PDB file of C-alpha atoms in Angstrom:
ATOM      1  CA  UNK Y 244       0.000   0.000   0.000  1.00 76.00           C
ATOM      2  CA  UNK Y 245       2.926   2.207   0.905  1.00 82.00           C
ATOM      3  CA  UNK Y 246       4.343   1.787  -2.412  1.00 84.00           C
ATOM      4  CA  UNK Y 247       1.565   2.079  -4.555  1.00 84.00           C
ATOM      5  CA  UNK Y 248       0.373   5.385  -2.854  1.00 83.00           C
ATOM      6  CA  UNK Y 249       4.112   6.994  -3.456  1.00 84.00           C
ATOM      7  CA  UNK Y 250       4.368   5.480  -7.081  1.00 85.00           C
ATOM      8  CA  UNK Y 251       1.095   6.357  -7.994  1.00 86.00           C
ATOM      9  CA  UNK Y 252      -0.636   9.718  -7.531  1.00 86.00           C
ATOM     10  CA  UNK Y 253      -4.049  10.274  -5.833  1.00 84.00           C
ATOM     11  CA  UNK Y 254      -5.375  11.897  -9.308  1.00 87.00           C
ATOM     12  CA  UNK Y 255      -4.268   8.318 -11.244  1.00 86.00           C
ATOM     13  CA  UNK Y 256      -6.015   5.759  -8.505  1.00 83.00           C
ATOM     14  CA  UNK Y 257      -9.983   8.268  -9.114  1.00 83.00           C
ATOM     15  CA  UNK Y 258      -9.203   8.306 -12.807  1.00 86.00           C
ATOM     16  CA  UNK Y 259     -11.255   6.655 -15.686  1.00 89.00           C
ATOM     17  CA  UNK Y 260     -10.043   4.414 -17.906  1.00 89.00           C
ATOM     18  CA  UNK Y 261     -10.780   4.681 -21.858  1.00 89.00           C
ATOM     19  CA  UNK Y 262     -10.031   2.596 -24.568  1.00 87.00           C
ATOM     20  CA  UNK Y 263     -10.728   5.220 -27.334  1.00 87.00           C
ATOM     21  CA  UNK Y 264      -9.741   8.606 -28.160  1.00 88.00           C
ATOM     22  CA  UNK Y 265     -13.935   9.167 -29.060  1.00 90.00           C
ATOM     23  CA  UNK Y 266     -14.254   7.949 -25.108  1.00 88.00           C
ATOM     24  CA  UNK Y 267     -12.136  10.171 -23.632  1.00 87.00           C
ATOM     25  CA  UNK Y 268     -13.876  13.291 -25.725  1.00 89.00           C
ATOM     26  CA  UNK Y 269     -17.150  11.511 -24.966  1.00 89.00           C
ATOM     27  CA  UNK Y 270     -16.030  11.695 -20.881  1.00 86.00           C
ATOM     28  CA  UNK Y 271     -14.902  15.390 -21.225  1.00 88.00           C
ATOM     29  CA  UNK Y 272     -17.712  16.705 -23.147  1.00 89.00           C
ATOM     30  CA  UNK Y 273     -19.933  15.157 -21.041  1.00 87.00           C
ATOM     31  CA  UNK Y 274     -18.613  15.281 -17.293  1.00 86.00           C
ATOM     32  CA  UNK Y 275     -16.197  17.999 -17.403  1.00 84.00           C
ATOM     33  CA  UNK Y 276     -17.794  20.834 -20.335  1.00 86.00           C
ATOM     34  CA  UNK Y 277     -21.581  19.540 -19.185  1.00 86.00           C
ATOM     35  CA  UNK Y 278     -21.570  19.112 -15.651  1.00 87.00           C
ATOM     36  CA  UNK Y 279     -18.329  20.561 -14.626  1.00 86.00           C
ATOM     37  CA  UNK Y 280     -16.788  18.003 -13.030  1.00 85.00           C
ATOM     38  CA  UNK Y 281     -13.043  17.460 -12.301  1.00 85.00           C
ATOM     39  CA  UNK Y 282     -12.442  14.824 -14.760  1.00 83.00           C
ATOM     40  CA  UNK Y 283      -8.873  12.136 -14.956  1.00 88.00           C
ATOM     41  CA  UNK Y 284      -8.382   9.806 -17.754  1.00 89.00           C
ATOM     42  CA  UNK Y 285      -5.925   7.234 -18.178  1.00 89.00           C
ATOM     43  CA  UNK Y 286      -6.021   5.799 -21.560  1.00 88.00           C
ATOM     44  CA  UNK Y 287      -4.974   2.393 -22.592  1.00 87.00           C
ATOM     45  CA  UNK Y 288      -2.045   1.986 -24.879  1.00 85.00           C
ATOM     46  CA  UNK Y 289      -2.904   1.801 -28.604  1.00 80.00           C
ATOM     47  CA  UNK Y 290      -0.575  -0.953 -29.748  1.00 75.00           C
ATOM     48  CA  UNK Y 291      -1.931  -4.607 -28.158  1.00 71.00           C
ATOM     49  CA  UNK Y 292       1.896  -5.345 -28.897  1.00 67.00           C
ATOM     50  CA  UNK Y 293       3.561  -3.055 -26.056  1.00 77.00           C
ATOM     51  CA  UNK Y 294       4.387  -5.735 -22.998  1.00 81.00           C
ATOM     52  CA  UNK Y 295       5.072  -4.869 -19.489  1.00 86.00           C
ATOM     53  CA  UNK Y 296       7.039  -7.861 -18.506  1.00 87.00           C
ATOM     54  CA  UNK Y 297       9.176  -7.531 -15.511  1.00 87.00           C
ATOM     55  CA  UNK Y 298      13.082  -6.881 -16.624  1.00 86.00           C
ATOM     56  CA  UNK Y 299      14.350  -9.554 -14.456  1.00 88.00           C
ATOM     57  CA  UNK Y 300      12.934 -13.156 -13.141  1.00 89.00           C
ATOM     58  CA  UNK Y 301      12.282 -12.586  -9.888  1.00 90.00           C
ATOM     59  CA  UNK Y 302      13.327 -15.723  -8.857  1.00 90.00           C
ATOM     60  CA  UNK Y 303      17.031 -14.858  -9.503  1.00 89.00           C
ATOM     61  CA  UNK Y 304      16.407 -11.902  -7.169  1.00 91.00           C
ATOM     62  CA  UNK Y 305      14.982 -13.525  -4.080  1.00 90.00           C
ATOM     63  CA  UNK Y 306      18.334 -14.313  -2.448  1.00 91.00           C
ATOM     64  CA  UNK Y 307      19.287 -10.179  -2.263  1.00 91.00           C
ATOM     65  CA  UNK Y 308      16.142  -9.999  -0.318  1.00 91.00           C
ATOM     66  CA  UNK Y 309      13.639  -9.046  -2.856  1.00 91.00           C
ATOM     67  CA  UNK Y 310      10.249 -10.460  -2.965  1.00 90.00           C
ATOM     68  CA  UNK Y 311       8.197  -9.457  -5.568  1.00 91.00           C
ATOM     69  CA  UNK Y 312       7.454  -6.571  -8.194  1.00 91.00           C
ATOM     70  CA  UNK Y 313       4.981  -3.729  -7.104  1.00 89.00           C
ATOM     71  CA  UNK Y 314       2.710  -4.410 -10.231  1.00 88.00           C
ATOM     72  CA  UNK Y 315       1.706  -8.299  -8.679  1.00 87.00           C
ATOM     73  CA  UNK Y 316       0.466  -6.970  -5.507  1.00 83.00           C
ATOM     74  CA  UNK Y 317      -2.744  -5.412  -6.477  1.00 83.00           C
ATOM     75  CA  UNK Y 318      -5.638  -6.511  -8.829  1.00 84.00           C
ATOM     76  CA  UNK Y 319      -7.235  -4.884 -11.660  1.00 85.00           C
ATOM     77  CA  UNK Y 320      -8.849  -5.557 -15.086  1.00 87.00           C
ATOM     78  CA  UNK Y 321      -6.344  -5.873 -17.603  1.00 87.00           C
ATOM     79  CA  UNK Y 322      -6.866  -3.116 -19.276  1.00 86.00           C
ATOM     80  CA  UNK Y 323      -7.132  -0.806 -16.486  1.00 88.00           C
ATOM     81  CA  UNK Y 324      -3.453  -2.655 -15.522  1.00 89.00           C
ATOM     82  CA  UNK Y 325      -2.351  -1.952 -18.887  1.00 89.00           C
ATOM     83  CA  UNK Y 326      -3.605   1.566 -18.509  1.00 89.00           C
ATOM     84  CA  UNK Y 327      -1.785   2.398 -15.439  1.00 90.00           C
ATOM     85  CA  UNK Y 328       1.572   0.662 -16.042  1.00 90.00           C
ATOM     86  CA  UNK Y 329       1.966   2.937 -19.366  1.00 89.00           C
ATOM     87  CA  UNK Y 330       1.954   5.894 -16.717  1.00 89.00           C
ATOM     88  CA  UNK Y 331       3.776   4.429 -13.443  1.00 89.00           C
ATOM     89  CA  UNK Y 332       6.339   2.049 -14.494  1.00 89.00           C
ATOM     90  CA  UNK Y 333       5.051  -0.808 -11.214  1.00 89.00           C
ATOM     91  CA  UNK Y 334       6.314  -3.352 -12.873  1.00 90.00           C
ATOM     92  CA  UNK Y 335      10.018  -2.132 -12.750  1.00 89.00           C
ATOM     93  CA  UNK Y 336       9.479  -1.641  -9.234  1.00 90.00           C
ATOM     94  CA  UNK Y 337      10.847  -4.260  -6.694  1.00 90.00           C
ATOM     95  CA  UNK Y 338       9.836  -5.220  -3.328  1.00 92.00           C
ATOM     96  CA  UNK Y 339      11.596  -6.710  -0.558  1.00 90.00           C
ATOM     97  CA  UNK Y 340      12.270  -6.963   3.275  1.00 90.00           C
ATOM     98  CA  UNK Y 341      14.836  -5.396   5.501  1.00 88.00           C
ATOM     99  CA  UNK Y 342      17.321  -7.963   4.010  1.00 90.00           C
ATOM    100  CA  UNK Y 343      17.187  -5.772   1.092  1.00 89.00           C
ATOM    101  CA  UNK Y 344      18.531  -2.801   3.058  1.00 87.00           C
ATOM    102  CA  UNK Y 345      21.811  -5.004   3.795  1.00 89.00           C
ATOM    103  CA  UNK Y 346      22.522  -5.493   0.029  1.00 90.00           C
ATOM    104  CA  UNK Y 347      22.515  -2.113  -1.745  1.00 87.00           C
ATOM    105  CA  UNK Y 348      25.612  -2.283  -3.734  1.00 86.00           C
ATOM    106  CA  UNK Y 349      25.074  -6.386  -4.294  1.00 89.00           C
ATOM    107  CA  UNK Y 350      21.469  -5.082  -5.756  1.00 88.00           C
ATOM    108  CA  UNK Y 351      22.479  -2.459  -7.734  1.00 86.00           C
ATOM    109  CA  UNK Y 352      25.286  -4.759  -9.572  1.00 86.00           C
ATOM    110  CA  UNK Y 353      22.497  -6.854 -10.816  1.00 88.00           C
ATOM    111  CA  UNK Y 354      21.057  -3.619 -12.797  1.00 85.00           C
ATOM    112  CA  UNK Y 355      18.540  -2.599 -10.426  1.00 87.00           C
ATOM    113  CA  UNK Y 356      17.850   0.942 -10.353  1.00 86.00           C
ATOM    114  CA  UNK Y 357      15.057   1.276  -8.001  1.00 88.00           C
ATOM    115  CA  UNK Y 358      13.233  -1.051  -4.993  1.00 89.00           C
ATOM    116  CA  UNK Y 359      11.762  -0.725  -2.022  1.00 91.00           C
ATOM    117  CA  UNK Y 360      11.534  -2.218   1.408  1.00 90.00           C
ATOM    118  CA  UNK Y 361       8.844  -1.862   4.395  1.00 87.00           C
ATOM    119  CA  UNK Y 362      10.201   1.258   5.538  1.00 88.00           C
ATOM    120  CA  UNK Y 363      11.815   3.290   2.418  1.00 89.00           C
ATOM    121  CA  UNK Y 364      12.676   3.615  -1.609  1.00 87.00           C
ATOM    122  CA  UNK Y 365      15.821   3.241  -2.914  1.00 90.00           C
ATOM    123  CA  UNK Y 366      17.118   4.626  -5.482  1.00 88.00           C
ATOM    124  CA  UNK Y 367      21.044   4.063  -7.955  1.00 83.00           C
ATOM    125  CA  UNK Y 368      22.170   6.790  -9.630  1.00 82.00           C
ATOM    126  CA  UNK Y 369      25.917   6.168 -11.629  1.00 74.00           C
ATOM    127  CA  UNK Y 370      27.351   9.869 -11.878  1.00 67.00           C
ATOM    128  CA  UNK Y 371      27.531  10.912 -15.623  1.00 67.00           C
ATOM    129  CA  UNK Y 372      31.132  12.451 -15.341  1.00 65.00           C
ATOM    130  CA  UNK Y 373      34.375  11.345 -14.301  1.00 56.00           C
ATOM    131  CA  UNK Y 374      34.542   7.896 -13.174  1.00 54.00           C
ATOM    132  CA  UNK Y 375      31.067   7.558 -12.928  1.00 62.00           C
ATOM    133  CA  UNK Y 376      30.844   6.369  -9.277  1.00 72.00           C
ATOM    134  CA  UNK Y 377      27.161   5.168  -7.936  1.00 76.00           C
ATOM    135  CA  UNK Y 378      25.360   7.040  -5.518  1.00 80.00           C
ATOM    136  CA  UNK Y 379      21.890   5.847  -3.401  1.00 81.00           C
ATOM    137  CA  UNK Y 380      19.300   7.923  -2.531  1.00 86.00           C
ATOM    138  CA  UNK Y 381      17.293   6.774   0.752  1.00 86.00           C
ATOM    139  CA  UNK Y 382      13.685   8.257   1.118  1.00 88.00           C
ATOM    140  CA  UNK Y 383      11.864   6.655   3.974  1.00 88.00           C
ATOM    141  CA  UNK Y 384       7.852   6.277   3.127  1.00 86.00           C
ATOM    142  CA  UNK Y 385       4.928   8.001   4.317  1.00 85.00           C
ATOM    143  CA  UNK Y 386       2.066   5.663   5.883  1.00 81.00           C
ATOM    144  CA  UNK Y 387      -0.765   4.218   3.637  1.00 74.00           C
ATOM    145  CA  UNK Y 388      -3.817   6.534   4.100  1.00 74.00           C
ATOM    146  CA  UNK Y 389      -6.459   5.624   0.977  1.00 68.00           C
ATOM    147  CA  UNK Y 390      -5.510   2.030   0.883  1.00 65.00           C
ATOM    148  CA  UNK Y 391      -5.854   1.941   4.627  1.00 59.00           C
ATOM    149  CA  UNK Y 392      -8.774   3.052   4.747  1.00 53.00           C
ATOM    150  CA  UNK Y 393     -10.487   1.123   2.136  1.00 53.00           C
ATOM    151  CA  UNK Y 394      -9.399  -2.059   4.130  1.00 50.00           C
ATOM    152  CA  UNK Y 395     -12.005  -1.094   6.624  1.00 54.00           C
ATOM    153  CA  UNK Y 396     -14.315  -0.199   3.971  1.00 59.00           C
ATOM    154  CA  UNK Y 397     -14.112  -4.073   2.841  1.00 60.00           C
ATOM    155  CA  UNK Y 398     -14.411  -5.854   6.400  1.00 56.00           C
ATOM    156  CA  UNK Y 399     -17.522  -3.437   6.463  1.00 62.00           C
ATOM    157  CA  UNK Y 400     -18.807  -5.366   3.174  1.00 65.00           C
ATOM    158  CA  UNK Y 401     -18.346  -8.466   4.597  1.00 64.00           C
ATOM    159  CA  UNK Y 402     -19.597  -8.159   7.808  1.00 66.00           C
ATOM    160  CA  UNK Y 403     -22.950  -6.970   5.860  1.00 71.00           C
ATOM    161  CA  UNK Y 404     -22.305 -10.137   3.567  1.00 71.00           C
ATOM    162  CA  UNK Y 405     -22.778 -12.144   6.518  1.00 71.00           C
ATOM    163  CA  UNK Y 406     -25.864 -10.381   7.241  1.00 74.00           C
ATOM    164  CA  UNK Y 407     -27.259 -11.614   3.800  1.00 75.00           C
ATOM    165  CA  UNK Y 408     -25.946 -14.550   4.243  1.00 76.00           C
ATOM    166  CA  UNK Y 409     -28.044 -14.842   7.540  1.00 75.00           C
ATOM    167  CA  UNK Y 410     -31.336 -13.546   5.977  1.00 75.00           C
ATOM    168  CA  UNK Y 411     -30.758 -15.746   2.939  1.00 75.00           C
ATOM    169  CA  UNK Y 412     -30.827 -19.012   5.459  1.00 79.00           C
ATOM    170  CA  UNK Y 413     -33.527 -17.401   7.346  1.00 80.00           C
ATOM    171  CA  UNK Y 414     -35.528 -17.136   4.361  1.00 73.00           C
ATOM    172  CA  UNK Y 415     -34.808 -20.749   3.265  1.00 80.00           C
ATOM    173  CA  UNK Y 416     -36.513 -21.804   6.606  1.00 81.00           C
ATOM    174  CA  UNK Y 417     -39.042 -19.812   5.828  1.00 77.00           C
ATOM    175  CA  UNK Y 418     -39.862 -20.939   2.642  1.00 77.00           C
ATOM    176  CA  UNK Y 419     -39.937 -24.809   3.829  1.00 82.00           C
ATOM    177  CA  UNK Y 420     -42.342 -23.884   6.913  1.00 81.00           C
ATOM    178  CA  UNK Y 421     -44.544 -22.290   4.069  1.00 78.00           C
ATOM    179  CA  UNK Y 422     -44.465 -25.251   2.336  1.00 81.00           C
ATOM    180  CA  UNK Y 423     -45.523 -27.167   5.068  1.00 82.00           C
ATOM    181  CA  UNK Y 424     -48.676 -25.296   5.622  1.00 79.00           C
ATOM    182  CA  UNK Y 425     -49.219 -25.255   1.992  1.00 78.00           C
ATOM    183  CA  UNK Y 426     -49.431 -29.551   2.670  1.00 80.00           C
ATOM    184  CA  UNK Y 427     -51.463 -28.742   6.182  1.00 75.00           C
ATOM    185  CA  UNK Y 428     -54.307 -26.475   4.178  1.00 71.00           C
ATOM    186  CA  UNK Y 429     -54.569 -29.046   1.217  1.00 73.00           C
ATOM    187  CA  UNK Y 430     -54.999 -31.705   4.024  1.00 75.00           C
ATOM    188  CA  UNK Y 431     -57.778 -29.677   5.556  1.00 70.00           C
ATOM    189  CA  UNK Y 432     -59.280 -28.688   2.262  1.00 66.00           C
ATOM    190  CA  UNK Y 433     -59.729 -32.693   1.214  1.00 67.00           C
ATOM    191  CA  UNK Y 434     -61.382 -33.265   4.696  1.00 63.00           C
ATOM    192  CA  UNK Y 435     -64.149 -30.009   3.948  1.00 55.00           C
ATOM    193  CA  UNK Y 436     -62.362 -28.169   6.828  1.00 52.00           C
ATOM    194  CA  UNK Y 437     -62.519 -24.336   5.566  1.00 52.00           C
ATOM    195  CA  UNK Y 438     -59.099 -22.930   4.510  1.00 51.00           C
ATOM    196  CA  UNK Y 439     -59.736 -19.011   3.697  1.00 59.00           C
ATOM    197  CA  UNK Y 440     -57.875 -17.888   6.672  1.00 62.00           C
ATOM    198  CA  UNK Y 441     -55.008 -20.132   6.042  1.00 64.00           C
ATOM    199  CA  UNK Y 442     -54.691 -19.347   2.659  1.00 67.00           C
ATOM    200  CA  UNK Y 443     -54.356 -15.401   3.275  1.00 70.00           C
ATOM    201  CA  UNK Y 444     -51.756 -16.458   6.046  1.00 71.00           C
ATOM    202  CA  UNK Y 445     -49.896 -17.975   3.175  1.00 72.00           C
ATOM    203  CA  UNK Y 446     -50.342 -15.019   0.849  1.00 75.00           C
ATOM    204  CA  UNK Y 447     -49.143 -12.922   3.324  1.00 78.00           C
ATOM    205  CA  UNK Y 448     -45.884 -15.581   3.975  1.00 74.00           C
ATOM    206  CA  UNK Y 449     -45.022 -15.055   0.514  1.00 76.00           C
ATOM    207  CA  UNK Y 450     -45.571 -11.130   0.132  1.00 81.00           C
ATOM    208  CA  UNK Y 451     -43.038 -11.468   3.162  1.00 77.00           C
ATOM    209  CA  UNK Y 452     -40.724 -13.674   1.391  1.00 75.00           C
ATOM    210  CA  UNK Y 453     -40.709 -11.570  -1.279  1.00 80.00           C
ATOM    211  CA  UNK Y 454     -39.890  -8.467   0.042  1.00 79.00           C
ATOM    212  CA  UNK Y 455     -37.256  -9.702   1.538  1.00 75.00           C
ATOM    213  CA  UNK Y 456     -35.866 -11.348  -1.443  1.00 76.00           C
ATOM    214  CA  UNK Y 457     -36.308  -7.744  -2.888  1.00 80.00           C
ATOM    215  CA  UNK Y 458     -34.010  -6.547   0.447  1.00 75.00           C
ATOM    216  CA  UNK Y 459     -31.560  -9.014  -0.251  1.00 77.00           C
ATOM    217  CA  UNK Y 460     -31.085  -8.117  -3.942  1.00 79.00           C
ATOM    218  CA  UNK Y 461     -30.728  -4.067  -3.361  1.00 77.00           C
ATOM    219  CA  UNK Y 462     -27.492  -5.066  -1.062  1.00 72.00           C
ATOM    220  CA  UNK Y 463     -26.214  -6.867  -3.373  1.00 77.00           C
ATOM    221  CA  UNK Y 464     -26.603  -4.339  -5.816  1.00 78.00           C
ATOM    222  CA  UNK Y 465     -25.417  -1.936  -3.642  1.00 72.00           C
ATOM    223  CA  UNK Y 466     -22.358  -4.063  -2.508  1.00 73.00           C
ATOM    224  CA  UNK Y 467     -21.773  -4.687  -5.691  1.00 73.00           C
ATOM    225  CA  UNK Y 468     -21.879  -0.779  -7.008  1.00 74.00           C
ATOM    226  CA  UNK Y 469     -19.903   0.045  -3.815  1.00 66.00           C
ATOM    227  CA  UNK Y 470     -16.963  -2.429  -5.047  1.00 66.00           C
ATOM    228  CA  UNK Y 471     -17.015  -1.073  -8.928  1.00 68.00           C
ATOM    229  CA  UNK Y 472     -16.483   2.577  -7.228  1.00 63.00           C
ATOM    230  CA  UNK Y 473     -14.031   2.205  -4.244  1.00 60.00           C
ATOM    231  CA  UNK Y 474     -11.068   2.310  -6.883  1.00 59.00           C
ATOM    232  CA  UNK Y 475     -12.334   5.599  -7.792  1.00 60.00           C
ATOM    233  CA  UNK Y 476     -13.042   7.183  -4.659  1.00 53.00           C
ATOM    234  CA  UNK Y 477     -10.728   9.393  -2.626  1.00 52.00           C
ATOM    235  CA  UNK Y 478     -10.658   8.949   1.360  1.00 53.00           C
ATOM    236  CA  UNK Y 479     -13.292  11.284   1.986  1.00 58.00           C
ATOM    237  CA  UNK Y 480     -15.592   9.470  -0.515  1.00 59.00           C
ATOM    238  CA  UNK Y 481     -14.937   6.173   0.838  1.00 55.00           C
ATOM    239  CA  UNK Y 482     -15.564   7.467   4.398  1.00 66.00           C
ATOM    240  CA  UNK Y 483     -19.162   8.632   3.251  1.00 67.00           C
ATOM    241  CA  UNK Y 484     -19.837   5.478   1.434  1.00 59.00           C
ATOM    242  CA  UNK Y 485     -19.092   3.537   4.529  1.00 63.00           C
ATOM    243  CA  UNK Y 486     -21.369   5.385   6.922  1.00 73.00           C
ATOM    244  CA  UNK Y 487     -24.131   4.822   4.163  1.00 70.00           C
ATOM    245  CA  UNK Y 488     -23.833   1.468   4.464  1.00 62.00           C
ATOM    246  CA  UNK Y 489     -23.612   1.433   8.415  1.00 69.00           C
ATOM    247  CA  UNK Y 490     -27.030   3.062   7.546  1.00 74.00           C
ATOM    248  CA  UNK Y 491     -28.071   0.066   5.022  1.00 66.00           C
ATOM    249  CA  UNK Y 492     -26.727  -2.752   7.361  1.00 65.00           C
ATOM    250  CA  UNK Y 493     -28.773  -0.644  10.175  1.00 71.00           C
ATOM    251  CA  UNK Y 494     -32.015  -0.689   8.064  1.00 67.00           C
ATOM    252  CA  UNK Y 495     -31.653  -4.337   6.914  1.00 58.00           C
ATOM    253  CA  UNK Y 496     -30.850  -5.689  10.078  1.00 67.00           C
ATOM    254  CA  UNK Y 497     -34.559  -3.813  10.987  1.00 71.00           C
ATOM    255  CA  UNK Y 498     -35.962  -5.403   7.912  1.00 67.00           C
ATOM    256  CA  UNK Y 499     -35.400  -8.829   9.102  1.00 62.00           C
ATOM    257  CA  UNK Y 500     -36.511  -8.519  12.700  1.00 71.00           C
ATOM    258  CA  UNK Y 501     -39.804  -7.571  11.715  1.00 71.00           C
ATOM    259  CA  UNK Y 502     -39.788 -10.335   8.956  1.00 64.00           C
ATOM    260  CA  UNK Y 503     -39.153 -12.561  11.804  1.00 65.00           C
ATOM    261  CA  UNK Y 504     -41.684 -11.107  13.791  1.00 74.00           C
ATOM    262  CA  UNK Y 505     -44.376 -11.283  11.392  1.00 71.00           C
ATOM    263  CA  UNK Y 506     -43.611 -15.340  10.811  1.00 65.00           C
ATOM    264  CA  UNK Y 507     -44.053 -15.803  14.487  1.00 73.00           C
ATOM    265  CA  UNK Y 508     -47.504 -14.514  14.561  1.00 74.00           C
ATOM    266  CA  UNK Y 509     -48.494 -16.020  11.325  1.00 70.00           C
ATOM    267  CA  UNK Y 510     -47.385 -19.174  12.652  1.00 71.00           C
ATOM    268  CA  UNK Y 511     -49.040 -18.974  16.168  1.00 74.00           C
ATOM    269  CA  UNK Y 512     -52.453 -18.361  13.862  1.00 74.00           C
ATOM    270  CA  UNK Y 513     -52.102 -21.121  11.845  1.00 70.00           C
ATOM    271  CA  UNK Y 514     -51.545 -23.388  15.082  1.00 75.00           C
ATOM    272  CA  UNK Y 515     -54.634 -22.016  16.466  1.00 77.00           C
ATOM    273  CA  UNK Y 516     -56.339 -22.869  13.181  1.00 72.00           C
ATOM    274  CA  UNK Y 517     -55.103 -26.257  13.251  1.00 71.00           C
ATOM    275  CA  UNK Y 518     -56.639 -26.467  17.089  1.00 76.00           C
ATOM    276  CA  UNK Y 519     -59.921 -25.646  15.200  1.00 76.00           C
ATOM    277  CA  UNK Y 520     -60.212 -27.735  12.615  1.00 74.00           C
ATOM    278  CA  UNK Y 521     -59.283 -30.885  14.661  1.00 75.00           C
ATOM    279  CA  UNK Y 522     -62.038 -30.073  16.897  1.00 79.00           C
ATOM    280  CA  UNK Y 523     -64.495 -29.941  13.566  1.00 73.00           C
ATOM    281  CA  UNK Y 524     -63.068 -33.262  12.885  1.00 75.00           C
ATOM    282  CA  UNK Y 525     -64.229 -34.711  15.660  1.00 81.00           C
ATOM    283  CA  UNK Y 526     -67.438 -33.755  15.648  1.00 75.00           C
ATOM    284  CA  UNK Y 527     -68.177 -34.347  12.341  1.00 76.00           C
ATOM    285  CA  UNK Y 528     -66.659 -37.995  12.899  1.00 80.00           C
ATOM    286  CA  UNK Y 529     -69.017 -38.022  15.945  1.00 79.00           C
ATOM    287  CA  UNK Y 530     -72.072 -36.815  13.421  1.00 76.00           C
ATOM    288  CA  UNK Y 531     -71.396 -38.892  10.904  1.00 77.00           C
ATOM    289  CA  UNK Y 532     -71.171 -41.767  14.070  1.00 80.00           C
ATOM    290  CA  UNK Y 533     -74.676 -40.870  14.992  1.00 76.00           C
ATOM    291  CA  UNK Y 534     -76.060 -40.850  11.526  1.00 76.00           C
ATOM    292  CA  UNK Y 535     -75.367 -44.136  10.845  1.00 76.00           C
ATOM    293  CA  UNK Y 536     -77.053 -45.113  14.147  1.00 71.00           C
ATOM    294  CA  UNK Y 537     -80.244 -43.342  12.996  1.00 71.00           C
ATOM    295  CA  UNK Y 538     -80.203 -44.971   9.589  1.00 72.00           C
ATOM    296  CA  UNK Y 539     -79.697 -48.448  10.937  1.00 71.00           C
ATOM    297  CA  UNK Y 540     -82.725 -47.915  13.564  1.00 70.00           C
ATOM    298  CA  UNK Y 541     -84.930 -46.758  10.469  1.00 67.00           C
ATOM    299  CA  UNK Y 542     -83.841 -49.532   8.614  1.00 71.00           C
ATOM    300  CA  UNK Y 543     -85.091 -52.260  11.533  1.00 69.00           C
ATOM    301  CA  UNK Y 544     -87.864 -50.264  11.764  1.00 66.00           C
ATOM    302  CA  UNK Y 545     -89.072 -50.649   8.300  1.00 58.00           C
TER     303      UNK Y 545
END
């Protein structure tokens, strides 16, 4: 993070990326000339054929301390990667431990200009005059803030991806008790028990289910526009976005409980109207009992 934020500048990390010259005009005319908005544009390099290998194996490296090159330690789409490494040459840029720090001069006889380790940059110069002695230039780095930052940003997403994934399993119990009372009401419907009430308990189970499903799918949406735009974002941004989605987690969590809330009472109903029927059961077995009686007595009668 430290290295990123001192190799690249804030102005690069908001920009847009465009594959076109027509979309960068189409950006300007529309965000900056239109709206007036502060507008950055990286573009991506027009020739497919331009490569930004790394000049030397890292493996070869590893035993002067150096781990890895500063463009493999963040992800992007490849042509925002492509984009970026045209400007700020990461993947020139090596990274290694305090180890690193011992072996300056072994480092820079292997053709390495510039690295880095957890605490500074260095950089070789070779004098252009006389006899051209090498010089290093120490710079110690400035904390992470944006990067930083963000990391909270993303243990807030998935702390409200647990939430979802909560609701989600909470909904899957709720669909199978639904089902079950679908069976239970069918049952009662074959015997001539009457249903209506159980039947609007079920519509109203599924308008529940539903609008939670609804719930579910706006944070996901949100989470989902949240990650496409934290790249983007400066500090201050990502600070806002964060407390809106205290505010979403807040309001889903609210959501749920009175989902919950809502099944419990349905459910206690539908016991009660279970009590009922079973009672009508029996006493229609009882007057079906007695009818019988009455027809046999005719029947000897006659």
């Amino acid at each position: 993070a430290k290295v990123l934020e001192t190799s690249v500048p804030p102005w690069a990390m908001a920009a847009l990326v465009v594959e076109t010259q027509e979309d960068r005009d189409l950006l300007l005319r529309e965000l900056k000339e239109r709206q007036g908005l502060r507008v950055d544009i990286l573009s991506i390099p027009k020739r497919s054929d331009i490569s930004f290998n790394n000049p030397k194996a890292i493996d070869k490296l590893r035993g002067f301390g150096l781990d890895s090159y500063a463009d493999t330690v963040f992800e992007a789409p490849v042509s925002v990667k492509r984009a970026i490494l045209a400007q700020f040459p990461l993947h020139s840029m090596l990274l290694g431990n305090q180890q690193a720090a011992m072996k300056v001069d072994e480092i820079s006889e292997q053709g390495v200009k510039l690295f880095f380790t957890p605490e500074s940059s260095y950089s070789v110069k070779r004098s252009k005059y006389g006899n051209r002695n090498k010089s290093t230039l120490i710079n110690p780095l400035k904390p992470a803030k944006l990067f930083a930052e963000s990391q909270e940003d993303r243990w807030e997403i998935e702390r409200l991806r647990r939430d979802i994934e909560d609701a989600v399993h909470q909904r899957e119990n709720a669909v199978a008790q639904m089902k079950e009372l679908t069976a239970e009401s069918a049952r009662c419907a074959r015997e001539g028990g009457s249903v209506g009430e159980s039947i609007e308990a079920l519509k109203r189970k599924r308008r529940a289910v539903q609008k939670l499903d609804d719930s579910i799918d706006a944070c996901r949406h949100s989470i989902a526009q949240y990650e496409d735009e934290e790249r983007n974002y400066n500090s201050s941004t990502l600070q806002s976005q964060s407390r809106k989605l205290n505010e979403m987690r807040s309001s889903f969590k609210d959501e749920i409980q009175n989902f919950l809330t809502q099944h419990e009472e349905q459910l206690n109903k539908l016991k009660e109207l279970d009590s009922r029927l079973a009672l009508y059961n029996t006493a229609l077995q009882e007057k079906k009992i007695k009818t019988r009686g009455l027809r046999s007595l005719e029947a000897s009668v006659d």
